[in-house]
PDB file of C-alpha atoms and ligand atoms in Angstrom:
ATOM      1  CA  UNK K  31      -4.638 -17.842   5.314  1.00 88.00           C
ATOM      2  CA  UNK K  32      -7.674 -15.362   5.055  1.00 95.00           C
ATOM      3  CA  UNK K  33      -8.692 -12.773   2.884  1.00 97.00           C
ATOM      4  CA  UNK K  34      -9.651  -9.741   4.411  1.00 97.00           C
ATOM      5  CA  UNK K  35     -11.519  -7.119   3.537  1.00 97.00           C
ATOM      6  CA  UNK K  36      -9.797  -3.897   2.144  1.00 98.00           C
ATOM      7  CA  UNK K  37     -10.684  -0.546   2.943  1.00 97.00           C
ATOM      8  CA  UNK K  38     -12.148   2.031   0.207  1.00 97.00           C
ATOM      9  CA  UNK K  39     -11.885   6.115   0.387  1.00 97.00           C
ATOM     10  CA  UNK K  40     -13.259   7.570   1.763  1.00 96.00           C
ATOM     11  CA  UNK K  41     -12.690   6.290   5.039  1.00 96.00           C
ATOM     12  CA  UNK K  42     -10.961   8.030   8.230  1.00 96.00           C
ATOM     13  CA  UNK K  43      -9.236   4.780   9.530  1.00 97.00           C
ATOM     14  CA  UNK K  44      -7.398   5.133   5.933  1.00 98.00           C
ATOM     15  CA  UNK K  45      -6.089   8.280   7.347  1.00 98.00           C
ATOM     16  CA  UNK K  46      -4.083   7.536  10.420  1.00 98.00           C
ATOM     17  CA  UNK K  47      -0.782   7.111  11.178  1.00 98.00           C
ATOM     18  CA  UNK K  48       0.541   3.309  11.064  1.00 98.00           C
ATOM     19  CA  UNK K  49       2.303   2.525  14.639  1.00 98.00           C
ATOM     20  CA  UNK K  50       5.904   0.576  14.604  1.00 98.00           C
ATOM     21  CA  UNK K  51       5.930  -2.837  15.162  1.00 98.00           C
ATOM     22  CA  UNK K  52       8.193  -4.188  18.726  1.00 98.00           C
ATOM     23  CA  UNK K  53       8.261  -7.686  17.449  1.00 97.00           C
ATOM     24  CA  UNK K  54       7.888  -9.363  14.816  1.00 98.00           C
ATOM     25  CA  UNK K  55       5.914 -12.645  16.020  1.00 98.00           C
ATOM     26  CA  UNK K  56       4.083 -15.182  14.992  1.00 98.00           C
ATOM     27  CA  UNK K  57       0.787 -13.512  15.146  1.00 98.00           C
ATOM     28  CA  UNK K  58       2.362 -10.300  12.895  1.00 98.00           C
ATOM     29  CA  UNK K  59       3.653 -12.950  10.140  1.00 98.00           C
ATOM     30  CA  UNK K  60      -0.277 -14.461  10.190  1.00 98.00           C
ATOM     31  CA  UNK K  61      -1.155 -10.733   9.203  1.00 98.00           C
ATOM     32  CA  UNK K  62       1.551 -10.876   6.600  1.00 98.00           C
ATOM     33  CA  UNK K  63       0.086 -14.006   4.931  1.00 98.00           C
ATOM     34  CA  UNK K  64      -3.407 -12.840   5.179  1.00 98.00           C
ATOM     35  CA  UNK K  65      -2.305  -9.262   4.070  1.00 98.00           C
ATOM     36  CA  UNK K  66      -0.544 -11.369   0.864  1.00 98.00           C
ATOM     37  CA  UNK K  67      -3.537 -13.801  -0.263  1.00 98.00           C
ATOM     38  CA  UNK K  68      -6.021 -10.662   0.327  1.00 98.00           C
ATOM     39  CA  UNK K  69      -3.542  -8.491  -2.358  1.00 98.00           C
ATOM     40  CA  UNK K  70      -2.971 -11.547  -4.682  1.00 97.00           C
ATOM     41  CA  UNK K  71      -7.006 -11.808  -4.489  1.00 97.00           C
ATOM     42  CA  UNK K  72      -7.748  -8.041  -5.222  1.00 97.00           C
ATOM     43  CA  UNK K  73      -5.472  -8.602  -7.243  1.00 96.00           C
ATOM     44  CA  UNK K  74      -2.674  -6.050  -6.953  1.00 97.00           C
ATOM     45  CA  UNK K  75       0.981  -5.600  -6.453  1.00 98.00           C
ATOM     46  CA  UNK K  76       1.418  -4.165  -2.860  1.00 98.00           C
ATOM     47  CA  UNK K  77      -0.976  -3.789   0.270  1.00 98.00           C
ATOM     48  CA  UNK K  78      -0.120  -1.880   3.350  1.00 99.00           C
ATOM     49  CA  UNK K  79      -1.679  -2.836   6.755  1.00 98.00           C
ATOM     50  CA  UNK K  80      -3.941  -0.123   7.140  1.00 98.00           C
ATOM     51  CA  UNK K  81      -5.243  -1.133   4.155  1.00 98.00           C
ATOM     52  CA  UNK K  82      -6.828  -3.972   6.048  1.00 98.00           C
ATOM     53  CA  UNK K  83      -8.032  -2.365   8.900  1.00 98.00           C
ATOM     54  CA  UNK K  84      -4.683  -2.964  11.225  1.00 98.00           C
ATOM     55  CA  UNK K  85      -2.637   0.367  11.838  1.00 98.00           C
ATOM     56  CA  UNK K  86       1.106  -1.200  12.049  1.00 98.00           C
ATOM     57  CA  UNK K  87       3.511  -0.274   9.722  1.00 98.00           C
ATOM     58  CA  UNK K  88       3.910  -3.263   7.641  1.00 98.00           C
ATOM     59  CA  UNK K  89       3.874  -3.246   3.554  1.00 98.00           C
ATOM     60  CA  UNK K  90       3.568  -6.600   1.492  1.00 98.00           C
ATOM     61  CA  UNK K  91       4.430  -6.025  -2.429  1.00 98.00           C
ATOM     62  CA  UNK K  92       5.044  -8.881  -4.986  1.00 98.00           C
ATOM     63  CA  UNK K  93       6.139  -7.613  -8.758  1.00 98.00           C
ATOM     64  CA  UNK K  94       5.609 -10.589 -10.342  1.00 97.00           C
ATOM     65  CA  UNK K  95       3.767 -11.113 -13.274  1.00 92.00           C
ATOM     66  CA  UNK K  96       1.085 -13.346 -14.166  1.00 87.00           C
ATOM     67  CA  UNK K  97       2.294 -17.032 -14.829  1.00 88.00           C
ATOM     68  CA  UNK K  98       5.480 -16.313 -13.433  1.00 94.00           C
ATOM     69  CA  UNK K  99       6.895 -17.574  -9.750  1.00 96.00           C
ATOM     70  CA  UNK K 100       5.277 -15.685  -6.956  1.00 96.00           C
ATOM     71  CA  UNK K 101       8.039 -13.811  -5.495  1.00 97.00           C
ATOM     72  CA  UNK K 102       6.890 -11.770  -2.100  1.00 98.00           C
ATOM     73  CA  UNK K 103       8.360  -9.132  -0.314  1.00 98.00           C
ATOM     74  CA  UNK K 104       7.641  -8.401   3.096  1.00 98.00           C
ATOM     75  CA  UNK K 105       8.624  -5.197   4.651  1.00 98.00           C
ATOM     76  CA  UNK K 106       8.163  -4.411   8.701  1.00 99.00           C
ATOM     77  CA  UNK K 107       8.974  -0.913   9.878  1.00 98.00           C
ATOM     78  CA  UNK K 108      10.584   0.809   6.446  1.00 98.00           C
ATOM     79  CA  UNK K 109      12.023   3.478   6.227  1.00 98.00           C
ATOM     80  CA  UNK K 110      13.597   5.581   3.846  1.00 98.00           C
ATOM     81  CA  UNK K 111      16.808   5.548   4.755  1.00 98.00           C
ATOM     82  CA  UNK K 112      17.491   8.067   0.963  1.00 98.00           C
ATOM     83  CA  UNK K 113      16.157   9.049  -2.432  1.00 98.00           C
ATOM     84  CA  UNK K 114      17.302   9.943  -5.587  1.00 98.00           C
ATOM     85  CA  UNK K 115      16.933  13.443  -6.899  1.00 98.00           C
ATOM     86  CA  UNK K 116      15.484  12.337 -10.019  1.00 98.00           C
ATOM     87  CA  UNK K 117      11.574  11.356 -10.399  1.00 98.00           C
ATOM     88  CA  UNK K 118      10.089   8.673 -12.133  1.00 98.00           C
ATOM     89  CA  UNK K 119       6.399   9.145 -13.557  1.00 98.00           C
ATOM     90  CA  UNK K 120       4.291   5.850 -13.377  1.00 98.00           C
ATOM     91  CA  UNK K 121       0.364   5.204 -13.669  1.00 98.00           C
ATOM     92  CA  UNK K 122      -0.605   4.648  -9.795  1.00 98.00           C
ATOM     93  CA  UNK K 123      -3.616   2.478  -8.768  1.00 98.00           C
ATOM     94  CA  UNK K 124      -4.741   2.042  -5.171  1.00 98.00           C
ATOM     95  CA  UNK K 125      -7.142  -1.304  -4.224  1.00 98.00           C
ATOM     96  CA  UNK K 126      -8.635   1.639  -1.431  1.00 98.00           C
ATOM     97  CA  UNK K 127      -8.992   4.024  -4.417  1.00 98.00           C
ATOM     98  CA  UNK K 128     -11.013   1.796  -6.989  1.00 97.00           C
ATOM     99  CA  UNK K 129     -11.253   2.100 -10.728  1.00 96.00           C
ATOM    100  CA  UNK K 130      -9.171   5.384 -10.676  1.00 97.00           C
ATOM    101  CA  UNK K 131      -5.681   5.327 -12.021  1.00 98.00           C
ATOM    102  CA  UNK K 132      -3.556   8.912 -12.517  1.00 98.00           C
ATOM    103  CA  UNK K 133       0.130   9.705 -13.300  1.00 98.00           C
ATOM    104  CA  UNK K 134       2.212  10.385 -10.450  1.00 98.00           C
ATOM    105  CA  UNK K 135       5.859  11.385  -9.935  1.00 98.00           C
ATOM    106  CA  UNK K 136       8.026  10.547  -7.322  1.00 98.00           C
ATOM    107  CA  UNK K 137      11.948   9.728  -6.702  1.00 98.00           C
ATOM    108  CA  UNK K 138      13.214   6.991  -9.178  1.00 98.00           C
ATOM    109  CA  UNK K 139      15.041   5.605  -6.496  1.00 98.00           C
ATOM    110  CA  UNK K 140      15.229   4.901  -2.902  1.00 98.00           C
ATOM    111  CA  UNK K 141      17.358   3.039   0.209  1.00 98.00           C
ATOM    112  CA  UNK K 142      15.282   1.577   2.344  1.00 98.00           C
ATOM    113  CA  UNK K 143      16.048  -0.123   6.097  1.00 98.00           C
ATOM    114  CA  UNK K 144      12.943  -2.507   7.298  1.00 98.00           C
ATOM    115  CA  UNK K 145      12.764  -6.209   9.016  1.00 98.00           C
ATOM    116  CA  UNK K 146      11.682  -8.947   6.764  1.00 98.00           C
ATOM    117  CA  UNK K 147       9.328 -11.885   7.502  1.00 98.00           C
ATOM    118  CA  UNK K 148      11.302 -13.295  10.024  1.00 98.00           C
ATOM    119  CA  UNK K 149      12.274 -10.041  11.749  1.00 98.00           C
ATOM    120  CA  UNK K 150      15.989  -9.412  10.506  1.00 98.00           C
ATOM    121  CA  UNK K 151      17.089  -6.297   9.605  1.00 98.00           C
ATOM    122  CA  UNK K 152      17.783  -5.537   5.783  1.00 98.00           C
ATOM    123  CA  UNK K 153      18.529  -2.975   3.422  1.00 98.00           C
ATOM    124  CA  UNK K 154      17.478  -2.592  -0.276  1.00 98.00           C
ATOM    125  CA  UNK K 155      18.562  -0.328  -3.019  1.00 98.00           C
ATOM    126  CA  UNK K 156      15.111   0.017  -5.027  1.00 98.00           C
ATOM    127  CA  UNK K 157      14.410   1.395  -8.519  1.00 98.00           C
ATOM    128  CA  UNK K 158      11.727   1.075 -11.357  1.00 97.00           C
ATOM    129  CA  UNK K 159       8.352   0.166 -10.263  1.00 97.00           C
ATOM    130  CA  UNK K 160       9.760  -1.732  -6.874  1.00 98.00           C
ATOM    131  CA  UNK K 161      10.930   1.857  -5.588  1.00 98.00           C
ATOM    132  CA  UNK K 162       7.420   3.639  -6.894  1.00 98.00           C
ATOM    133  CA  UNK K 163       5.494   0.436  -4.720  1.00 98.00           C
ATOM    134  CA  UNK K 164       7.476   1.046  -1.929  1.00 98.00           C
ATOM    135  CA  UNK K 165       6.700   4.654  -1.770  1.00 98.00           C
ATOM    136  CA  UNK K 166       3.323   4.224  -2.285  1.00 98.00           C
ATOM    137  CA  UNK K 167       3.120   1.970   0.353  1.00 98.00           C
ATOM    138  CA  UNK K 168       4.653   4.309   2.840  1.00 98.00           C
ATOM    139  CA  UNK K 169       2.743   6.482   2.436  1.00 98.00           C
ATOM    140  CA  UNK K 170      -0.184   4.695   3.665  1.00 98.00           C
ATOM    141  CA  UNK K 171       1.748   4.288   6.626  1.00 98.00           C
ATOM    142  CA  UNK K 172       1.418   7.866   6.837  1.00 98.00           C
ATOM    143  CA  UNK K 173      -2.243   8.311   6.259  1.00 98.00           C
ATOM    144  CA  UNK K 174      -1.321   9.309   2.565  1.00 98.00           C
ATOM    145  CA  UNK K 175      -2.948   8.283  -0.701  1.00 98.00           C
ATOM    146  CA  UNK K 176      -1.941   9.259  -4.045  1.00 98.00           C
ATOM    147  CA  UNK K 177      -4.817  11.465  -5.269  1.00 98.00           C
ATOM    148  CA  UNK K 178      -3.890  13.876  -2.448  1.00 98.00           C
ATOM    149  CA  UNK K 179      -0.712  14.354  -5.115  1.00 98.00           C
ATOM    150  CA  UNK K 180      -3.411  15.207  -7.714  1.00 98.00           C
ATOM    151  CA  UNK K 181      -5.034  18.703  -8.083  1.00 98.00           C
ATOM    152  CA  UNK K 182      -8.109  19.657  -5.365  1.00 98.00           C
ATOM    153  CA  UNK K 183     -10.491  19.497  -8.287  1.00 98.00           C
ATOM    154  CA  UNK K 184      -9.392  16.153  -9.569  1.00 97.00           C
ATOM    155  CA  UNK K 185      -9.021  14.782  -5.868  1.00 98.00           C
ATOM    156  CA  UNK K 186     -12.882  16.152  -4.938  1.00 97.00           C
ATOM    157  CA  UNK K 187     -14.068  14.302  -7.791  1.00 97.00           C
ATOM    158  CA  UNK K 188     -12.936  10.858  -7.492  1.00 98.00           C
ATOM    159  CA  UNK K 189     -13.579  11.026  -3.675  1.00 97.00           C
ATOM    160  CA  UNK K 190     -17.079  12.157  -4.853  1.00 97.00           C
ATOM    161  CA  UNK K 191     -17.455   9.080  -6.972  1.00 97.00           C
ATOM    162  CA  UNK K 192     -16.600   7.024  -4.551  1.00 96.00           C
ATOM    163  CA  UNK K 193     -18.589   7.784  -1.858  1.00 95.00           C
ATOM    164  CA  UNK K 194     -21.627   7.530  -4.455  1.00 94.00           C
ATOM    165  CA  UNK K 195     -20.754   3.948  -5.477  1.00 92.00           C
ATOM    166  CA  UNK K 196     -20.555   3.038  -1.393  1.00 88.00           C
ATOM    167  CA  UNK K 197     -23.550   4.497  -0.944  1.00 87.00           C
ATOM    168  CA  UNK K 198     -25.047   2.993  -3.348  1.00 88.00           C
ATOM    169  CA  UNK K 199     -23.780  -0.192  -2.325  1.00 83.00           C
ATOM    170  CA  UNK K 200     -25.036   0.023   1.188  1.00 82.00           C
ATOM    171  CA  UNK K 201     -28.485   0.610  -0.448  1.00 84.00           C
ATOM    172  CA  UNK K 202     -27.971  -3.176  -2.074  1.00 82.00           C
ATOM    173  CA  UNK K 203     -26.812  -4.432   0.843  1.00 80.00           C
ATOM    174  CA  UNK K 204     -29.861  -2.724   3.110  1.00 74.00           C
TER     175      UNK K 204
HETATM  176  O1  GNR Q 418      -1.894  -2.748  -7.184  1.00 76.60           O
HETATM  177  C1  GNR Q 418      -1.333  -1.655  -7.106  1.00 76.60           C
HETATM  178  N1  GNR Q 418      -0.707  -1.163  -8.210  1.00 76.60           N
HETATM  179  C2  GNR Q 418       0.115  -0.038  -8.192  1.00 76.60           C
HETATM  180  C3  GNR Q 418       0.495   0.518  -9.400  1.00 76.60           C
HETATM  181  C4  GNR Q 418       1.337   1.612  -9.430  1.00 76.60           C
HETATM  182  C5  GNR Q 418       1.809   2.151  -8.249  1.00 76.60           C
HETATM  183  C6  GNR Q 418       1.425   1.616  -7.041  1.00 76.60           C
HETATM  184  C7  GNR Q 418       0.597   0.527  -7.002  1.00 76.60           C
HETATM  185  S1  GNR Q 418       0.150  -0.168  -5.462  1.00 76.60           S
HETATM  186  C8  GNR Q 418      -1.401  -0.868  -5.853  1.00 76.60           C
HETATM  187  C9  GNR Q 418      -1.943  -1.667  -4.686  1.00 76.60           C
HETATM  188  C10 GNR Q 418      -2.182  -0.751  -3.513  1.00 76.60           C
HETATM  189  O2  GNR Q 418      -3.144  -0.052  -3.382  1.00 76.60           O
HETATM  190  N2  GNR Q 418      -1.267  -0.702  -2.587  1.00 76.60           N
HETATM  191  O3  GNR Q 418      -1.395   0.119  -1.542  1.00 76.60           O
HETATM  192 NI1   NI Q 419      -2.564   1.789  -2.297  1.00 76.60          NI
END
């Protein structure tokens, strides 16, 4: 397994649309291991593809906490099959939206058809923080990230902030 590098906002590749996967092989579950050990690294709680440079739609998420069996979800082609009407507020990170954390609502709950690992088809009734991951994690699929939920003020200042600390990183690395 390899750890790969994740992307950081601003970037356009961040951006695009995620393209379904036709099978799931042994060269897309390689991607799903890196895509794991690279999130476990950061460390977070749920990577999407893009995230890693690779525009398929395939999310990774493991909710387990520290100390506590690693228990990994894999999830090729998702979809949101239905939501609940109520919301859920949580405090959202992104590992492509370093250091910044805000409070963001979405549906509490959602049904969700994918392929797992091994390229079955499933379907899972999420809630809590699974549901809020999941979402999250489409919506990279979609180009999406969450402080483009937060006002245009708030959103042009952590994008500013970011692109200052990358700059100032290439400067290091130059
Ligand atoms: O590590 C992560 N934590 C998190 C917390 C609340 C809601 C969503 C997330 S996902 C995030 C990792 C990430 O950027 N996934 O795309
Ligand atoms: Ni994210």
């Amino acid at each position: 397994m390899t750890i790969r590098k994740i992307l950081v906002e601003p970037d356009k590749f961040l951006r695009q649309k995620s393209k379904p996967v036709d099978i799931v092989d042994k060269d897309l579950q390689t991607l799903m291991d890196d895509m794991l050990e690279t999130m476990y690294n950061a460390p977070g709680i749920g990577l999407a593809a893009i995230q890693v440079g690779v525009p398929k739609r395939v999310i990774v998420i493991d909710l387990s906490r520290d100390g506590e069996e690693k228990s990994p979800m894999y999830f090729v082609n998702p979809e949101i099959v239905s939501s609940s009407n109520n919301d859920a507020t949580y405090e959202e990170g992104c590992l492509s939206v370093p250091g910044q954390f805000a409070e963001i609502d979405r549906p509490d709950k959602c049904h969700l058809k994918f392929l797992d690992y091994n390229g079955n088809k499933k379907e899972l009734k999420a809630e809590g923080l699974l549901a809020t991951c999941i979402q999250h994690e489409i919506d990279h699929l979609e180009g999406i990230l969450f402080i483009d939920y937060l006002s245009k003020l708030k959103k042009t200042m952590i994008i500013k902030k970011l692109s200052k600390q990358k700059k100032s990183i290439e400067r290091i690395v130059v």
